[in-house]
Amino acid sequence: MPKALKRIKMMLVFPCMCSVAFYMGAQIVTHTEAAFVTEQKVQGSIAAAPVFPKTIYTLKQTAKQHEKVILQVYENMKKEVEEEASIEVLENRLVSWKEQREKVAFERELLQKIYIEMEGYYHQLQESHSQEQLQSVKENLNVINMICKNVDKAAGIQKIDEEIRTLQKQVDAEKGKKLHEQANVLEKQEAEHVTATESTATEQPSHHKEEQPSEQDVDSHLKEATSK
C-alpha cells in the first residue's frame, strides 16, 4: 500500500514540474525575442534617417537662394523710392510692394523651415558617434543661422512694412495736394465767372442810358415843334 501511494504522488508531481519548466522556458524565450525585436527597431530607426552630405549641401544652397530673393526684393524697393513718379505710378507701386511683401514673408518661412530641418539633423547626430558628420552639420547650421540673421537685419518684414507705410503716406499726400490744386482751379474759375457776370451787368445799363435822350434835348424838341 505505501508503495502504491508513493507511485501515485510521483505521477502527480512530475506533470507539475514539467508545467513549471515549460512556463519558465517560455518566459525566457519571450524576453529574448522581445529584446531582439526592440534592438532591431532602434537600429532600424537610426538607419532609416541617414544624414547624407548631399542633403546638407542642398539645404545650404537652397537657403542662400531664399536669401538672394529676399534681399533683391528690398533692394528694388529702395531703388524705386529714389525715382520721381506720378500719383498713378505711386499707387501701382504700392500695390506691387504689398505683393512683394507677401513673397518675402513666404521666402522667410521657407528659410526658417530649412534651419529647423538642419537643426534636427544636428541633434540626431549628437546621439550617434559620427563626430565628423556632426561637425559638418554644425558648420552648415551656423551658416544658415547667419543667413537668417542677415535677412532679418537687412530686409526683414518690419523694414519692408516701414517702406510700405512711408509710400502710403506719400500717396496720400500727393492725392491731397492734387485735390487742393483742383479746388483752387475751380475756385479761380468761379471767381472769373462772377467777375465776368458783374462786368456784363454793369455795361448793359450804361448802353441803355446812352441811347435815351436827355431831358434838355426833349425840351428843345418840344419848343421847336410848338414854334412851328
PDB file of C-alpha atoms in Angstrom:
ATOM      1  CA  MET A   1       0.000   0.000   0.000  1.00  0.00           C
ATOM      2  CA  PRO A   2       2.755   2.591   0.826  1.00  0.00           C
ATOM      3  CA  LYS A   3       4.488   1.828  -2.472  1.00  0.00           C
ATOM      4  CA  ALA A   4       1.290   2.406  -4.404  1.00  0.00           C
ATOM      5  CA  LEU A   5       0.733   5.758  -2.624  1.00  0.00           C
ATOM      6  CA  LYS A   6       4.293   6.851  -3.348  1.00  0.00           C
ATOM      7  CA  ARG A   7       3.874   5.938  -7.008  1.00  0.00           C
ATOM      8  CA  ILE A   8       0.656   7.990  -7.216  1.00  0.00           C
ATOM      9  CA  LYS A   9       2.419  11.027  -5.678  1.00  0.00           C
ATOM     10  CA  MET A  10       5.223  10.755  -8.230  1.00  0.00           C
ATOM     11  CA  MET A  11       2.703  10.617 -11.041  1.00  0.00           C
ATOM     12  CA  LEU A  12       1.080  13.835  -9.775  1.00  0.00           C
ATOM     13  CA  VAL A  13       4.301  15.767  -9.071  1.00  0.00           C
ATOM     14  CA  PHE A  14       6.005  15.016 -12.374  1.00  0.00           C
ATOM     15  CA  PRO A  15       3.417  16.767 -14.604  1.00  0.00           C
ATOM     16  CA  CYS A  16       3.515  19.795 -12.302  1.00  0.00           C
ATOM     17  CA  MET A  17       7.281  20.032 -12.590  1.00  0.00           C
ATOM     18  CA  CYS A  18       7.050  19.762 -16.371  1.00  0.00           C
ATOM     19  CA  SER A  19       4.499  22.582 -16.486  1.00  0.00           C
ATOM     20  CA  VAL A  20       6.702  24.843 -14.357  1.00  0.00           C
ATOM     21  CA  ALA A  21       9.749  24.101 -16.507  1.00  0.00           C
ATOM     22  CA  PHE A  22       7.804  24.789 -19.697  1.00  0.00           C
ATOM     23  CA  TYR A  23       6.479  28.116 -18.351  1.00  0.00           C
ATOM     24  CA  MET A  24       9.926  29.300 -17.310  1.00  0.00           C
ATOM     25  CA  GLY A  25      11.379  28.351 -20.670  1.00  0.00           C
ATOM     26  CA  ALA A  26       8.621  30.206 -22.482  1.00  0.00           C
ATOM     27  CA  GLN A  27       9.281  33.355 -20.428  1.00  0.00           C
ATOM     28  CA  ILE A  28      12.994  33.259 -21.214  1.00  0.00           C
ATOM     29  CA  VAL A  29      12.334  32.817 -24.928  1.00  0.00           C
ATOM     30  CA  THR A  30       9.722  35.622 -24.968  1.00  0.00           C
ATOM     31  CA  HIS A  31      12.032  38.067 -23.179  1.00  0.00           C
ATOM     32  CA  THR A  32      14.907  37.275 -25.524  1.00  0.00           C
ATOM     33  CA  GLU A  33      12.691  37.668 -28.587  1.00  0.00           C
ATOM     34  CA  ALA A  34      11.306  40.977 -27.315  1.00  0.00           C
ATOM     35  CA  ALA A  35      14.788  42.311 -26.650  1.00  0.00           C
ATOM     36  CA  PHE A  36      15.889  41.269 -30.118  1.00  0.00           C
ATOM     37  CA  VAL A  37      12.869  42.926 -31.778  1.00  0.00           C
ATOM     38  CA  THR A  38      13.383  46.143 -29.766  1.00  0.00           C
ATOM     39  CA  GLU A  39      17.025  46.272 -30.749  1.00  0.00           C
ATOM     40  CA  GLN A  40      16.055  45.780 -34.382  1.00  0.00           C
ATOM     41  CA  LYS A  41      13.565  48.660 -34.173  1.00  0.00           C
ATOM     42  CA  VAL A  42      16.139  51.025 -32.673  1.00  0.00           C
ATOM     43  CA  GLN A  43      18.729  50.089 -35.246  1.00  0.00           C
ATOM     44  CA  GLY A  44      16.114  50.423 -37.974  1.00  0.00           C
ATOM     45  CA  SER A  45      15.173  53.931 -36.797  1.00  0.00           C
ATOM     46  CA  ILE A  46      18.780  55.061 -36.841  1.00  0.00           C
ATOM     47  CA  ALA A  47      19.407  53.569 -40.241  1.00  0.00           C
ATOM     48  CA  ALA A  48      16.102  54.890 -41.651  1.00  0.00           C
ATOM     49  CA  ALA A  49      17.159  58.536 -41.349  1.00  0.00           C
ATOM     50  CA  PRO A  50      20.754  58.820 -42.532  1.00  0.00           C
ATOM     51  CA  VAL A  51      22.274  62.286 -42.919  1.00  0.00           C
ATOM     52  CA  PHE A  52      23.881  62.463 -46.344  1.00  0.00           C
ATOM     53  CA  PRO A  53      26.397  65.231 -47.145  1.00  0.00           C
ATOM     54  CA  LYS A  54      24.458  65.964 -50.339  1.00  0.00           C
ATOM     55  CA  THR A  55      21.330  66.652 -48.267  1.00  0.00           C
ATOM     56  CA  ILE A  56      23.205  69.144 -46.095  1.00  0.00           C
ATOM     57  CA  TYR A  57      24.738  70.837 -49.140  1.00  0.00           C
ATOM     58  CA  THR A  58      21.360  71.124 -50.878  1.00  0.00           C
ATOM     59  CA  LEU A  59      19.774  72.686 -47.805  1.00  0.00           C
ATOM     60  CA  LYS A  60      22.545  75.265 -47.546  1.00  0.00           C
ATOM     61  CA  GLN A  61      22.326  76.206 -51.231  1.00  0.00           C
ATOM     62  CA  THR A  62      18.537  76.481 -51.041  1.00  0.00           C
ATOM     63  CA  ALA A  63      18.861  78.770 -48.018  1.00  0.00           C
ATOM     64  CA  LYS A  64      21.211  81.013 -49.999  1.00  0.00           C
ATOM     65  CA  GLN A  65      18.663  81.215 -52.828  1.00  0.00           C
ATOM     66  CA  HIS A  66      15.939  82.320 -50.414  1.00  0.00           C
ATOM     67  CA  GLU A  67      18.309  84.940 -49.016  1.00  0.00           C
ATOM     68  CA  LYS A  68      19.065  86.238 -52.513  1.00  0.00           C
ATOM     69  CA  VAL A  69      15.378  86.607 -53.399  1.00  0.00           C
ATOM     70  CA  ILE A  70      14.565  88.486 -50.182  1.00  0.00           C
ATOM     71  CA  LEU A  71      17.494  90.891 -50.473  1.00  0.00           C
ATOM     72  CA  GLN A  72      16.724  91.554 -54.153  1.00  0.00           C
ATOM     73  CA  VAL A  73      13.122  92.489 -53.370  1.00  0.00           C
ATOM     74  CA  TYR A  74      14.198  95.011 -50.751  1.00  0.00           C
ATOM     75  CA  GLU A  75      16.940  96.432 -52.979  1.00  0.00           C
ATOM     76  CA  ASN A  76      14.403  97.053 -55.760  1.00  0.00           C
ATOM     77  CA  MET A  77      12.151  98.874 -53.299  1.00  0.00           C
ATOM     78  CA  LYS A  78      14.977 101.205 -52.262  1.00  0.00           C
ATOM     79  CA  LYS A  79      15.766 101.996 -55.904  1.00  0.00           C
ATOM     80  CA  GLU A  80      12.143 102.849 -56.690  1.00  0.00           C
ATOM     81  CA  VAL A  81      11.968 105.235 -53.729  1.00  0.00           C
ATOM     82  CA  GLU A  82      14.551 107.489 -55.400  1.00  0.00           C
ATOM     83  CA  GLU A  83      12.555 107.743 -58.654  1.00  0.00           C
ATOM     84  CA  GLU A  84      10.158 110.621 -59.370  1.00  0.00           C
ATOM     85  CA  ALA A  85       6.690 109.333 -60.168  1.00  0.00           C
ATOM     86  CA  SER A  86       3.104 110.436 -60.702  1.00  0.00           C
ATOM     87  CA  ILE A  87       0.268 109.532 -58.379  1.00  0.00           C
ATOM     88  CA  GLU A  88      -0.816 106.711 -60.690  1.00  0.00           C
ATOM     89  CA  VAL A  89       2.693 105.234 -60.687  1.00  0.00           C
ATOM     90  CA  LEU A  90       2.912 105.556 -56.902  1.00  0.00           C
ATOM     91  CA  GLU A  91      -0.412 103.777 -56.445  1.00  0.00           C
ATOM     92  CA  ASN A  92       0.685 100.916 -58.713  1.00  0.00           C
ATOM     93  CA  ARG A  93       3.986 100.755 -56.846  1.00  0.00           C
ATOM     94  CA  LEU A  94       2.138 100.485 -53.539  1.00  0.00           C
ATOM     95  CA  VAL A  95       0.116  97.517 -54.808  1.00  0.00           C
ATOM     96  CA  SER A  96       3.295  95.858 -56.110  1.00  0.00           C
ATOM     97  CA  TRP A  97       5.131  96.370 -52.823  1.00  0.00           C
ATOM     98  CA  LYS A  98       2.346  94.755 -50.842  1.00  0.00           C
ATOM     99  CA  GLU A  99       2.535  91.721 -53.139  1.00  0.00           C
ATOM    100  CA  GLN A 100       6.324  91.616 -52.779  1.00  0.00           C
ATOM    101  CA  ARG A 101       5.918  91.801 -49.021  1.00  0.00           C
ATOM    102  CA  GLU A 102       3.900  88.563 -49.077  1.00  0.00           C
ATOM    103  CA  LYS A 103       6.585  86.983 -51.243  1.00  0.00           C
ATOM    104  CA  VAL A 104       9.292  87.930 -48.739  1.00  0.00           C
ATOM    105  CA  ALA A 105       7.229  86.540 -45.854  1.00  0.00           C
ATOM    106  CA  PHE A 106       6.844  83.235 -47.729  1.00  0.00           C
ATOM    107  CA  GLU A 107      10.569  83.049 -48.557  1.00  0.00           C
ATOM    108  CA  ARG A 108      11.450  83.785 -44.928  1.00  0.00           C
ATOM    109  CA  GLU A 109       9.148  80.996 -43.763  1.00  0.00           C
ATOM    110  CA  LEU A 110      10.852  78.517 -46.102  1.00  0.00           C
ATOM    111  CA  LEU A 111      14.217  79.682 -44.810  1.00  0.00           C
ATOM    112  CA  GLN A 112      13.121  79.022 -41.236  1.00  0.00           C
ATOM    113  CA  LYS A 113      11.973  75.504 -42.169  1.00  0.00           C
ATOM    114  CA  ILE A 114      15.427  74.782 -43.591  1.00  0.00           C
ATOM    115  CA  TYR A 115      17.028  75.923 -40.351  1.00  0.00           C
ATOM    116  CA  ILE A 116      14.705  73.695 -38.300  1.00  0.00           C
ATOM    117  CA  GLU A 117      15.454  70.685 -40.531  1.00  0.00           C
ATOM    118  CA  MET A 118      19.197  71.262 -40.278  1.00  0.00           C
ATOM    119  CA  GLU A 119      18.916  71.650 -36.516  1.00  0.00           C
ATOM    120  CA  GLY A 120      17.081  68.311 -36.378  1.00  0.00           C
ATOM    121  CA  TYR A 121      19.935  66.595 -38.208  1.00  0.00           C
ATOM    122  CA  TYR A 122      22.389  68.148 -35.780  1.00  0.00           C
ATOM    123  CA  HIS A 123      20.552  66.782 -32.736  1.00  0.00           C
ATOM    124  CA  GLN A 124      20.216  63.398 -34.426  1.00  0.00           C
ATOM    125  CA  LEU A 125      23.968  63.155 -34.982  1.00  0.00           C
ATOM    126  CA  GLN A 126      24.657  64.215 -31.403  1.00  0.00           C
ATOM    127  CA  GLU A 127      23.148  60.908 -30.309  1.00  0.00           C
ATOM    128  CA  SER A 128      25.389  58.933 -32.650  1.00  0.00           C
ATOM    129  CA  HIS A 129      29.163  58.573 -32.752  1.00  0.00           C
ATOM    130  CA  SER A 130      29.784  60.279 -36.107  1.00  0.00           C
ATOM    131  CA  GLN A 131      31.816  63.280 -34.951  1.00  0.00           C
ATOM    132  CA  GLU A 132      32.944  64.131 -38.474  1.00  0.00           C
ATOM    133  CA  GLN A 133      29.373  64.393 -39.738  1.00  0.00           C
ATOM    134  CA  LEU A 134      28.338  66.235 -36.593  1.00  0.00           C
ATOM    135  CA  GLN A 135      30.992  68.893 -37.152  1.00  0.00           C
ATOM    136  CA  SER A 136      29.984  69.309 -40.803  1.00  0.00           C
ATOM    137  CA  VAL A 137      26.307  69.721 -39.942  1.00  0.00           C
ATOM    138  CA  LYS A 138      27.174  72.160 -37.155  1.00  0.00           C
ATOM    139  CA  GLU A 139      29.162  74.355 -39.538  1.00  0.00           C
ATOM    140  CA  ASN A 140      26.352  74.419 -42.091  1.00  0.00           C
ATOM    141  CA  LEU A 141      23.805  75.066 -39.352  1.00  0.00           C
ATOM    142  CA  ASN A 142      25.821  78.131 -38.343  1.00  0.00           C
ATOM    143  CA  VAL A 143      25.875  79.290 -41.976  1.00  0.00           C
ATOM    144  CA  ILE A 144      22.087  79.057 -42.244  1.00  0.00           C
ATOM    145  CA  ASN A 145      21.698  80.796 -38.898  1.00  0.00           C
ATOM    146  CA  MET A 146      23.819  83.694 -40.180  1.00  0.00           C
ATOM    147  CA  ILE A 147      21.709  83.837 -43.344  1.00  0.00           C
ATOM    148  CA  CYS A 148      18.549  84.164 -41.250  1.00  0.00           C
ATOM    149  CA  LYS A 149      20.073  86.932 -39.139  1.00  0.00           C
ATOM    150  CA  ASN A 150      21.364  88.778 -42.205  1.00  0.00           C
ATOM    151  CA  VAL A 151      17.951  88.660 -43.881  1.00  0.00           C
ATOM    152  CA  ASP A 152      16.159  89.905 -40.775  1.00  0.00           C
ATOM    153  CA  LYS A 153      18.640  92.742 -40.327  1.00  0.00           C
ATOM    154  CA  ALA A 154      18.933  93.885 -43.954  1.00  0.00           C
ATOM    155  CA  ALA A 155      15.467  93.181 -45.351  1.00  0.00           C
ATOM    156  CA  GLY A 156      13.213  91.951 -42.592  1.00  0.00           C
ATOM    157  CA  ILE A 157       9.429  92.146 -42.707  1.00  0.00           C
ATOM    158  CA  GLN A 158       9.478  95.100 -40.297  1.00  0.00           C
ATOM    159  CA  LYS A 159      11.729  97.111 -42.623  1.00  0.00           C
ATOM    160  CA  ILE A 160       9.538  96.313 -45.615  1.00  0.00           C
ATOM    161  CA  ASP A 161       6.406  97.288 -43.683  1.00  0.00           C
ATOM    162  CA  GLU A 162       8.075 100.601 -42.825  1.00  0.00           C
ATOM    163  CA  GLU A 163       8.801 101.258 -46.508  1.00  0.00           C
ATOM    164  CA  ILE A 164       5.184 100.460 -47.381  1.00  0.00           C
ATOM    165  CA  ARG A 165       3.881 102.841 -44.699  1.00  0.00           C
ATOM    166  CA  THR A 166       6.175 105.602 -45.988  1.00  0.00           C
ATOM    167  CA  LEU A 167       4.959 105.061 -49.547  1.00  0.00           C
ATOM    168  CA  GLN A 168       1.332 105.064 -48.382  1.00  0.00           C
ATOM    169  CA  LYS A 169       1.874 108.449 -46.707  1.00  0.00           C
ATOM    170  CA  GLN A 170       3.437 109.765 -49.907  1.00  0.00           C
ATOM    171  CA  VAL A 171       0.456 108.595 -51.968  1.00  0.00           C
ATOM    172  CA  ASP A 172      -1.988 110.175 -49.523  1.00  0.00           C
ATOM    173  CA  ALA A 173      -0.020 113.440 -49.534  1.00  0.00           C
ATOM    174  CA  GLU A 174       0.069 113.568 -53.338  1.00  0.00           C
ATOM    175  CA  LYS A 175      -3.662 112.886 -53.515  1.00  0.00           C
ATOM    176  CA  GLY A 176      -4.346 115.658 -51.014  1.00  0.00           C
ATOM    177  CA  LYS A 177      -2.116 118.032 -52.965  1.00  0.00           C
ATOM    178  CA  LYS A 178      -3.891 117.203 -56.214  1.00  0.00           C
ATOM    179  CA  LEU A 179      -7.329 117.722 -54.667  1.00  0.00           C
ATOM    180  CA  HIS A 180      -6.185 121.064 -53.247  1.00  0.00           C
ATOM    181  CA  GLU A 181      -4.923 122.174 -56.662  1.00  0.00           C
ATOM    182  CA  GLN A 182      -8.188 121.121 -58.305  1.00  0.00           C
ATOM    183  CA  ALA A 183     -10.147 123.046 -55.682  1.00  0.00           C
ATOM    184  CA  ASN A 184      -8.030 126.152 -56.337  1.00  0.00           C
ATOM    185  CA  VAL A 185      -8.627 125.874 -60.083  1.00  0.00           C
ATOM    186  CA  LEU A 186     -12.389 125.561 -59.579  1.00  0.00           C
ATOM    187  CA  GLU A 187     -12.387 128.479 -57.164  1.00  0.00           C
ATOM    188  CA  LYS A 188     -10.453 130.603 -59.644  1.00  0.00           C
ATOM    189  CA  GLN A 189     -12.821 129.670 -62.473  1.00  0.00           C
ATOM    190  CA  GLU A 190     -15.839 130.542 -60.345  1.00  0.00           C
ATOM    191  CA  ALA A 191     -14.281 133.884 -59.387  1.00  0.00           C
ATOM    192  CA  GLU A 192     -13.579 134.685 -63.036  1.00  0.00           C
ATOM    193  CA  HIS A 193     -17.139 133.743 -63.962  1.00  0.00           C
ATOM    194  CA  VAL A 194     -18.583 136.004 -61.254  1.00  0.00           C
ATOM    195  CA  THR A 195     -16.353 138.890 -62.349  1.00  0.00           C
ATOM    196  CA  ALA A 196     -17.400 138.455 -65.967  1.00  0.00           C
ATOM    197  CA  THR A 197     -21.081 138.369 -64.995  1.00  0.00           C
ATOM    198  CA  GLU A 198     -20.787 141.524 -62.898  1.00  0.00           C
ATOM    199  CA  SER A 199     -18.926 143.287 -65.694  1.00  0.00           C
ATOM    200  CA  THR A 200     -21.634 142.385 -68.202  1.00  0.00           C
ATOM    201  CA  ALA A 201     -24.371 143.534 -65.843  1.00  0.00           C
ATOM    202  CA  THR A 202     -22.586 146.863 -65.331  1.00  0.00           C
ATOM    203  CA  GLU A 203     -22.095 147.536 -69.044  1.00  0.00           C
ATOM    204  CA  GLN A 204     -25.710 146.883 -70.142  1.00  0.00           C
ATOM    205  CA  PRO A 205     -27.395 149.803 -68.183  1.00  0.00           C
ATOM    206  CA  SER A 206     -24.749 152.264 -69.387  1.00  0.00           C
ATOM    207  CA  HIS A 207     -25.512 151.475 -73.040  1.00  0.00           C
ATOM    208  CA  HIS A 208     -29.215 151.858 -72.356  1.00  0.00           C
ATOM    209  CA  LYS A 209     -28.611 155.190 -70.681  1.00  0.00           C
ATOM    210  CA  GLU A 210     -26.578 156.461 -73.615  1.00  0.00           C
ATOM    211  CA  GLU A 211     -29.349 155.615 -76.063  1.00  0.00           C
ATOM    212  CA  GLN A 212     -32.039 157.532 -74.099  1.00  0.00           C
ATOM    213  CA  PRO A 213     -32.305 161.303 -74.965  1.00  0.00           C
ATOM    214  CA  SER A 214     -31.617 163.771 -72.185  1.00  0.00           C
ATOM    215  CA  GLU A 215     -34.373 165.981 -70.704  1.00  0.00           C
ATOM    216  CA  GLN A 216     -32.792 169.071 -72.256  1.00  0.00           C
ATOM    217  CA  ASP A 217     -32.989 167.525 -75.707  1.00  0.00           C
ATOM    218  CA  VAL A 218     -36.641 166.676 -75.139  1.00  0.00           C
ATOM    219  CA  ASP A 219     -37.458 170.255 -74.121  1.00  0.00           C
ATOM    220  CA  SER A 220     -35.701 171.718 -77.140  1.00  0.00           C
ATOM    221  CA  HIS A 221     -37.568 169.378 -79.449  1.00  0.00           C
ATOM    222  CA  LEU A 222     -40.883 170.400 -77.868  1.00  0.00           C
ATOM    223  CA  LYS A 223     -40.108 174.107 -78.269  1.00  0.00           C
ATOM    224  CA  GLU A 224     -39.228 173.625 -81.927  1.00  0.00           C
ATOM    225  CA  ALA A 225     -42.449 171.769 -82.525  1.00  0.00           C
ATOM    226  CA  THR A 226     -44.521 174.484 -80.804  1.00  0.00           C
ATOM    227  CA  SER A 227     -42.923 177.327 -82.731  1.00  0.00           C
ATOM    228  CA  LYS A 228     -43.700 175.591 -85.959  1.00  0.00           C
TER     229      LYS A 228
END
